[in-house]
PDB file of C-alpha atoms in Angstrom:
ATOM      1  CA  MET A  25       0.000   0.000   0.000  1.00  0.00           C
ATOM      2  CA  SER A  26       1.352   3.442  -0.903  1.00  0.00           C
ATOM      3  CA  GLU A  27       2.093   6.095   1.711  1.00  0.00           C
ATOM      4  CA  ARG A  28      -0.655   8.198   0.167  1.00  0.00           C
ATOM      5  CA  ALA A  29      -3.182   5.408   0.643  1.00  0.00           C
ATOM      6  CA  ILE A  30      -2.054   4.780   4.203  1.00  0.00           C
ATOM      7  CA  ALA A  31      -2.392   8.461   4.972  1.00  0.00           C
ATOM      8  CA  ALA A  32      -5.875   8.571   3.486  1.00  0.00           C
ATOM      9  CA  GLN A  33      -7.195   5.785   5.681  1.00  0.00           C
ATOM     10  CA  ASP A  34      -5.694   7.197   8.879  1.00  0.00           C
ATOM     11  CA  ILE A  35      -5.975  10.975   8.677  1.00  0.00           C
ATOM     12  CA  PRO A  36      -9.233  12.878   8.138  1.00  0.00           C
ATOM     13  CA  ALA A  37      -9.495  15.057   5.077  1.00  0.00           C
ATOM     14  CA  GLY A  38      -7.864  18.432   5.641  1.00  0.00           C
ATOM     15  CA  LYS A  39      -5.484  17.015   8.246  1.00  0.00           C
ATOM     16  CA  ARG A  40      -3.194  14.953   6.033  1.00  0.00           C
ATOM     17  CA  ASP A  41      -0.012  16.670   7.113  1.00  0.00           C
ATOM     18  CA  PRO A  42       3.099  14.429   6.870  1.00  0.00           C
ATOM     19  CA  GLU A  43       5.095  16.639   9.229  1.00  0.00           C
ATOM     20  CA  ALA A  44       2.312  16.585  11.818  1.00  0.00           C
ATOM     21  CA  ARG A  45       2.133  12.785  11.574  1.00  0.00           C
ATOM     22  CA  GLN A  46       5.864  12.500  12.105  1.00  0.00           C
ATOM     23  CA  ARG A  47       5.698  14.786  15.122  1.00  0.00           C
ATOM     24  CA  ARG A  48       2.921  12.688  16.647  1.00  0.00           C
ATOM     25  CA  LEU A  49       4.850   9.509  15.958  1.00  0.00           C
ATOM     26  CA  LEU A  50       8.013  10.870  17.551  1.00  0.00           C
ATOM     27  CA  GLN A  51       6.138  12.160  20.593  1.00  0.00           C
ATOM     28  CA  ALA A  52       4.403   8.824  21.085  1.00  0.00           C
ATOM     29  CA  ALA A  53       7.671   6.956  20.492  1.00  0.00           C
ATOM     30  CA  THR A  54       9.517   9.124  23.006  1.00  0.00           C
ATOM     31  CA  GLU A  55       6.932   8.349  25.659  1.00  0.00           C
ATOM     32  CA  GLU A  56       6.882   4.629  24.852  1.00  0.00           C
ATOM     33  CA  PHE A  57      10.682   4.208  24.732  1.00  0.00           C
ATOM     34  CA  ALA A  58      11.139   6.243  27.911  1.00  0.00           C
ATOM     35  CA  ALA A  59       8.555   4.134  29.724  1.00  0.00           C
ATOM     36  CA  ARG A  60       9.454   0.677  28.393  1.00  0.00           C
ATOM     37  CA  GLY A  61      12.879   0.897  26.767  1.00  0.00           C
ATOM     38  CA  LEU A  62      13.740  -0.284  23.284  1.00  0.00           C
ATOM     39  CA  GLU A  63      13.054  -3.948  24.000  1.00  0.00           C
ATOM     40  CA  GLY A  64       9.742  -3.384  25.752  1.00  0.00           C
ATOM     41  CA  ALA A  65       8.338  -0.773  23.398  1.00  0.00           C
ATOM     42  CA  ARG A  66       5.861  -1.886  20.746  1.00  0.00           C
ATOM     43  CA  VAL A  67       5.410  -0.307  17.335  1.00  0.00           C
ATOM     44  CA  ASP A  68       1.694  -1.138  17.444  1.00  0.00           C
ATOM     45  CA  GLU A  69       1.304   0.882  20.644  1.00  0.00           C
ATOM     46  CA  ILE A  70       3.335   3.802  19.326  1.00  0.00           C
ATOM     47  CA  ALA A  71       1.186   3.953  16.188  1.00  0.00           C
ATOM     48  CA  ARG A  72      -1.997   3.683  18.253  1.00  0.00           C
ATOM     49  CA  GLN A  73      -0.946   6.539  20.535  1.00  0.00           C
ATOM     50  CA  ALA A  74      -0.010   8.651  17.506  1.00  0.00           C
ATOM     51  CA  GLY A  75      -3.297   7.845  15.781  1.00  0.00           C
ATOM     52  CA  VAL A  76      -1.704   6.487  12.598  1.00  0.00           C
ATOM     53  CA  ASN A  77      -1.235   3.202  10.784  1.00  0.00           C
ATOM     54  CA  LYS A  78       1.900   1.422  11.998  1.00  0.00           C
ATOM     55  CA  GLN A  79       3.093   1.061   8.408  1.00  0.00           C
ATOM     56  CA  LEU A  80       3.920   4.766   8.572  1.00  0.00           C
ATOM     57  CA  VAL A  81       6.569   3.968  11.189  1.00  0.00           C
ATOM     58  CA  TYR A  82       8.362   1.756   8.688  1.00  0.00           C
ATOM     59  CA  HIS A  83       7.778   4.260   5.893  1.00  0.00           C
ATOM     60  CA  TYR A  84       9.380   7.131   7.788  1.00  0.00           C
ATOM     61  CA  PHE A  85      12.001   5.357   9.926  1.00  0.00           C
ATOM     62  CA  GLY A  86      12.655   1.943   8.374  1.00  0.00           C
ATOM     63  CA  ASN A  87      12.223  -0.120  11.537  1.00  0.00           C
ATOM     64  CA  LYS A  88      11.932   0.191  15.308  1.00  0.00           C
ATOM     65  CA  ASP A  89      15.661   0.757  15.709  1.00  0.00           C
ATOM     66  CA  GLY A  90      15.532   3.578  13.183  1.00  0.00           C
ATOM     67  CA  LEU A  91      12.696   5.188  15.101  1.00  0.00           C
ATOM     68  CA  TYR A  92      14.606   4.743  18.355  1.00  0.00           C
ATOM     69  CA  LEU A  93      17.674   6.453  16.894  1.00  0.00           C
ATOM     70  CA  GLU A  94      15.559   9.371  15.697  1.00  0.00           C
ATOM     71  CA  VAL A  95      14.038   9.730  19.176  1.00  0.00           C
ATOM     72  CA  LEU A  96      17.513   9.715  20.759  1.00  0.00           C
ATOM     73  CA  GLU A  97      18.889  12.245  18.298  1.00  0.00           C
ATOM     74  CA  GLN A  98      16.016  14.617  18.850  1.00  0.00           C
ATOM     75  CA  ALA A  99      16.246  14.254  22.635  1.00  0.00           C
ATOM     76  CA  TYR A 100      19.937  15.144  22.551  1.00  0.00           C
ATOM     77  CA  GLN A 101      19.363  17.953  20.079  1.00  0.00           C
ATOM     78  CA  ARG A 102      16.659  19.527  22.257  1.00  0.00           C
ATOM     79  CA  MET A 103      19.027  19.513  25.221  1.00  0.00           C
ATOM     80  CA  ILE A 104      21.912  20.988  23.230  1.00  0.00           C
ATOM     81  CA  LEU A 105      19.719  23.654  21.616  1.00  0.00           C
ATOM     82  CA  ALA A 106      18.318  24.648  24.999  1.00  0.00           C
ATOM     83  CA  LYS A 107      21.824  25.140  26.403  1.00  0.00           C
ATOM     84  CA  MET A 108      23.037  26.971  23.317  1.00  0.00           C
ATOM     85  CA  SER A 109      20.017  29.285  23.513  1.00  0.00           C
ATOM     86  CA  LEU A 110      20.747  30.458  27.060  1.00  0.00           C
ATOM     87  CA  ASN A 111      20.899  34.233  27.289  1.00  0.00           C
ATOM     88  CA  LEU A 112      24.334  34.781  28.829  1.00  0.00           C
ATOM     89  CA  LYS A 113      25.021  38.201  27.314  1.00  0.00           C
ATOM     90  CA  GLY A 114      26.372  40.760  29.721  1.00  0.00           C
ATOM     91  CA  LEU A 115      27.333  38.199  32.356  1.00  0.00           C
ATOM     92  CA  ALA A 116      30.842  37.657  33.667  1.00  0.00           C
ATOM     93  CA  PRO A 117      32.275  34.130  33.123  1.00  0.00           C
ATOM     94  CA  TYR A 118      31.588  33.054  36.717  1.00  0.00           C
ATOM     95  CA  GLN A 119      27.938  34.107  36.450  1.00  0.00           C
ATOM     96  CA  GLU A 120      27.674  32.496  33.013  1.00  0.00           C
ATOM     97  CA  LEU A 121      28.861  29.197  34.426  1.00  0.00           C
ATOM     98  CA  GLU A 122      26.594  29.415  37.456  1.00  0.00           C
ATOM     99  CA  LYS A 123      23.604  29.998  35.200  1.00  0.00           C
ATOM    100  CA  LEU A 124      24.607  27.024  33.049  1.00  0.00           C
ATOM    101  CA  VAL A 125      24.912  24.792  36.126  1.00  0.00           C
ATOM    102  CA  ALA A 126      21.456  25.767  37.380  1.00  0.00           C
ATOM    103  CA  PHE A 127      19.972  25.324  33.912  1.00  0.00           C
ATOM    104  CA  THR A 128      21.463  21.827  33.587  1.00  0.00           C
ATOM    105  CA  TYR A 129      19.844  20.719  36.831  1.00  0.00           C
ATOM    106  CA  ASP A 130      16.524  22.254  35.813  1.00  0.00           C
ATOM    107  CA  TYR A 131      16.682  20.572  32.405  1.00  0.00           C
ATOM    108  CA  TYR A 132      17.140  17.111  33.885  1.00  0.00           C
ATOM    109  CA  ARG A 133      14.359  17.803  36.346  1.00  0.00           C
ATOM    110  CA  GLY A 134      11.970  18.877  33.610  1.00  0.00           C
ATOM    111  CA  HIS A 135      12.896  16.137  31.125  1.00  0.00           C
ATOM    112  CA  ARG A 136      12.784  12.827  32.976  1.00  0.00           C
ATOM    113  CA  GLU A 137      12.244  11.075  29.661  1.00  0.00           C
ATOM    114  CA  PHE A 138      15.766  12.149  28.689  1.00  0.00           C
ATOM    115  CA  VAL A 139      17.141  10.367  31.766  1.00  0.00           C
ATOM    116  CA  SER A 140      15.209   7.205  30.892  1.00  0.00           C
ATOM    117  CA  LEU A 141      16.379   7.269  27.279  1.00  0.00           C
ATOM    118  CA  LEU A 142      20.009   7.694  28.375  1.00  0.00           C
ATOM    119  CA  ASN A 143      19.657   4.767  30.764  1.00  0.00           C
ATOM    120  CA  ASP A 144      18.292   2.541  28.038  1.00  0.00           C
ATOM    121  CA  GLU A 145      20.854   3.512  25.414  1.00  0.00           C
ATOM    122  CA  ASN A 146      23.663   2.790  27.866  1.00  0.00           C
ATOM    123  CA  VAL A 147      22.198  -0.670  28.382  1.00  0.00           C
ATOM    124  CA  HIS A 148      22.683  -1.079  24.626  1.00  0.00           C
ATOM    125  CA  ARG A 149      26.256   0.282  24.892  1.00  0.00           C
ATOM    126  CA  ALA A 150      25.451   3.329  22.746  1.00  0.00           C
ATOM    127  CA  ARG A 151      25.025   1.225  19.602  1.00  0.00           C
ATOM    128  CA  HIS A 152      22.358   3.567  18.238  1.00  0.00           C
ATOM    129  CA  ILE A 153      23.872   7.003  18.811  1.00  0.00           C
ATOM    130  CA  ARG A 154      27.145   5.554  17.519  1.00  0.00           C
ATOM    131  CA  GLN A 155      25.387   5.539  14.139  1.00  0.00           C
ATOM    132  CA  SER A 156      24.331   9.191  14.385  1.00  0.00           C
ATOM    133  CA  ARG A 157      25.758  11.621  11.866  1.00  0.00           C
ATOM    134  CA  THR A 158      24.238  14.719  13.442  1.00  0.00           C
ATOM    135  CA  LEU A 159      25.082  14.687  17.154  1.00  0.00           C
ATOM    136  CA  LEU A 160      28.861  15.062  17.135  1.00  0.00           C
ATOM    137  CA  PRO A 161      28.946  18.451  15.336  1.00  0.00           C
ATOM    138  CA  LYS A 162      26.299  19.813  17.711  1.00  0.00           C
ATOM    139  CA  TYR A 163      28.203  18.547  20.752  1.00  0.00           C
ATOM    140  CA  VAL A 164      31.387  20.127  19.432  1.00  0.00           C
ATOM    141  CA  GLU A 165      29.617  23.483  19.189  1.00  0.00           C
ATOM    142  CA  MET A 166      28.199  23.179  22.700  1.00  0.00           C
ATOM    143  CA  MET A 167      31.559  22.180  24.154  1.00  0.00           C
ATOM    144  CA  GLU A 168      33.239  25.102  22.419  1.00  0.00           C
ATOM    145  CA  MET A 169      30.791  27.404  24.196  1.00  0.00           C
ATOM    146  CA  LEU A 170      31.562  25.783  27.554  1.00  0.00           C
ATOM    147  CA  GLY A 171      35.294  25.867  26.875  1.00  0.00           C
ATOM    148  CA  SER A 172      35.083  29.573  26.072  1.00  0.00           C
ATOM    149  CA  VAL A 173      33.392  30.327  29.398  1.00  0.00           C
ATOM    150  CA  LEU A 174      35.957  28.308  31.352  1.00  0.00           C
ATOM    151  CA  ARG A 175      38.871  29.855  29.470  1.00  0.00           C
ATOM    152  CA  ARG A 176      37.671  33.430  29.937  1.00  0.00           C
ATOM    153  CA  GLY A 177      37.019  32.750  33.617  1.00  0.00           C
ATOM    154  CA  GLY A 178      40.552  31.488  33.978  1.00  0.00           C
ATOM    155  CA  GLU A 179      41.873  34.616  32.291  1.00  0.00           C
ATOM    156  CA  ASP A 180      39.939  37.092  34.446  1.00  0.00           C
ATOM    157  CA  GLY A 181      40.703  35.177  37.657  1.00  0.00           C
ATOM    158  CA  SER A 182      37.111  34.288  38.556  1.00  0.00           C
ATOM    159  CA  LEU A 183      37.621  30.579  37.739  1.00  0.00           C
ATOM    160  CA  ARG A 184      40.460  28.163  38.337  1.00  0.00           C
ATOM    161  CA  PRO A 185      42.563  28.087  35.141  1.00  0.00           C
ATOM    162  CA  GLY A 186      43.044  24.942  33.097  1.00  0.00           C
ATOM    163  CA  ILE A 187      39.688  23.255  33.773  1.00  0.00           C
ATOM    164  CA  ASP A 188      39.019  20.507  31.227  1.00  0.00           C
ATOM    165  CA  PRO A 189      35.594  21.210  29.640  1.00  0.00           C
ATOM    166  CA  VAL A 190      34.940  17.497  29.107  1.00  0.00           C
ATOM    167  CA  GLN A 191      35.656  16.620  32.735  1.00  0.00           C
ATOM    168  CA  PHE A 192      33.527  19.542  33.881  1.00  0.00           C
ATOM    169  CA  TYR A 193      30.652  18.478  31.636  1.00  0.00           C
ATOM    170  CA  ILE A 194      30.778  14.868  32.833  1.00  0.00           C
ATOM    171  CA  THR A 195      30.885  15.908  36.495  1.00  0.00           C
ATOM    172  CA  LEU A 196      27.977  18.344  36.193  1.00  0.00           C
ATOM    173  CA  SER A 197      25.857  15.972  34.120  1.00  0.00           C
ATOM    174  CA  GLY A 198      26.614  13.106  36.481  1.00  0.00           C
ATOM    175  CA  MET A 199      25.482  15.032  39.555  1.00  0.00           C
ATOM    176  CA  CYS A 200      22.138  15.808  37.913  1.00  0.00           C
ATOM    177  CA  TYR A 201      21.648  12.564  36.010  1.00  0.00           C
ATOM    178  CA  PHE A 202      22.373  10.304  38.989  1.00  0.00           C
ATOM    179  CA  TYR A 203      19.885  12.081  41.210  1.00  0.00           C
ATOM    180  CA  PHE A 204      16.969  11.861  38.813  1.00  0.00           C
ATOM    181  CA  GLY A 205      17.931   8.420  37.536  1.00  0.00           C
ATOM    182  CA  ASN A 206      18.068   6.957  41.047  1.00  0.00           C
ATOM    183  CA  MET A 207      15.579   9.077  42.943  1.00  0.00           C
ATOM    184  CA  HIS A 208      13.263   6.217  43.859  1.00  0.00           C
ATOM    185  CA  THR A 209      15.911   3.857  45.216  1.00  0.00           C
ATOM    186  CA  LEU A 210      17.673   6.688  47.053  1.00  0.00           C
ATOM    187  CA  SER A 211      14.388   7.721  48.655  1.00  0.00           C
ATOM    188  CA  VAL A 212      13.937   4.200  50.021  1.00  0.00           C
ATOM    189  CA  ILE A 213      17.543   3.791  51.145  1.00  0.00           C
ATOM    190  CA  PHE A 214      17.630   7.076  53.040  1.00  0.00           C
ATOM    191  CA  ASP A 215      13.974   6.951  54.129  1.00  0.00           C
ATOM    192  CA  ARG A 216      13.460  10.412  52.700  1.00  0.00           C
ATOM    193  CA  ASP A 217      11.201  11.474  49.854  1.00  0.00           C
ATOM    194  CA  LEU A 218      13.623  13.080  47.424  1.00  0.00           C
ATOM    195  CA  SER A 219      10.883  14.002  44.941  1.00  0.00           C
ATOM    196  CA  THR A 220       9.216  16.742  47.026  1.00  0.00           C
ATOM    197  CA  GLU A 221       9.516  20.380  46.017  1.00  0.00           C
ATOM    198  CA  GLU A 222      11.611  21.053  49.100  1.00  0.00           C
ATOM    199  CA  ALA A 223      13.971  18.166  48.405  1.00  0.00           C
ATOM    200  CA  LEU A 224      14.362  19.197  44.765  1.00  0.00           C
ATOM    201  CA  ALA A 225      15.164  22.790  45.738  1.00  0.00           C
ATOM    202  CA  ILE A 226      17.715  21.644  48.329  1.00  0.00           C
ATOM    203  CA  ARG A 227      19.398  19.370  45.795  1.00  0.00           C
ATOM    204  CA  ARG A 228      19.454  22.143  43.194  1.00  0.00           C
ATOM    205  CA  GLN A 229      21.276  24.512  45.527  1.00  0.00           C
ATOM    206  CA  HIS A 230      23.650  21.749  46.598  1.00  0.00           C
ATOM    207  CA  VAL A 231      24.604  21.043  42.989  1.00  0.00           C
ATOM    208  CA  ILE A 232      25.181  24.729  42.271  1.00  0.00           C
ATOM    209  CA  ASP A 233      27.251  25.251  45.422  1.00  0.00           C
ATOM    210  CA  THR A 234      29.318  22.088  44.961  1.00  0.00           C
ATOM    211  CA  VAL A 235      30.115  22.674  41.297  1.00  0.00           C
ATOM    212  CA  MET A 236      30.873  26.373  41.669  1.00  0.00           C
ATOM    213  CA  ASN A 237      33.065  25.771  44.715  1.00  0.00           C
ATOM    214  CA  SER A 238      35.045  23.276  42.676  1.00  0.00           C
ATOM    215  CA  VAL A 239      35.933  25.821  39.983  1.00  0.00           C
ATOM    216  CA  ARG A 240      36.922  28.755  42.176  1.00  0.00           C
ATOM    217  CA  PRO A 241      40.610  29.707  42.120  1.00  0.00           C
TER     218      PRO A 241
END
């Protein structure tokens, strides 16, 4: 059956928008992969949630792995774009970095699906994003921005000179990622609900203080 015929049987007249269908598919796929992982997710369920025929999944993305890769790429790209879009103009390097640290924590808090997708892709030893042709250039651009902030902070004396941007990025991401990726088990272990607004605010300030203290001269 042609894509045109599939579209006709699934989308009401006047609403046959290929881009809109792809957006619905990717949104449904993101939710399904985040909830069930690659192995547990079902194409039938993704298509049902998106309100389309499942043959469109294969038409647009080839197979489930192709769809999964697209979901991962877009999740990473949203995160990178959000960081690159931060308004840091007029701030000194120390304040730029502090704003970036706070934003990183807030991003992980507001995008738990990103944490779940990272967990699942690491289970698969990054075999999907290894195939990506779009992520590396975007990461290079983001890391150049971070490196510029660290370098300028080292030059004006507000930051410790010689900080490795990659090590900084891993440390900051790890502090945020671990908390939201392990919140439920940590809450049980320490007999403390770490998901409350108060607990989240305390953790946010702790991350900011710890990271910024580590980069002071």
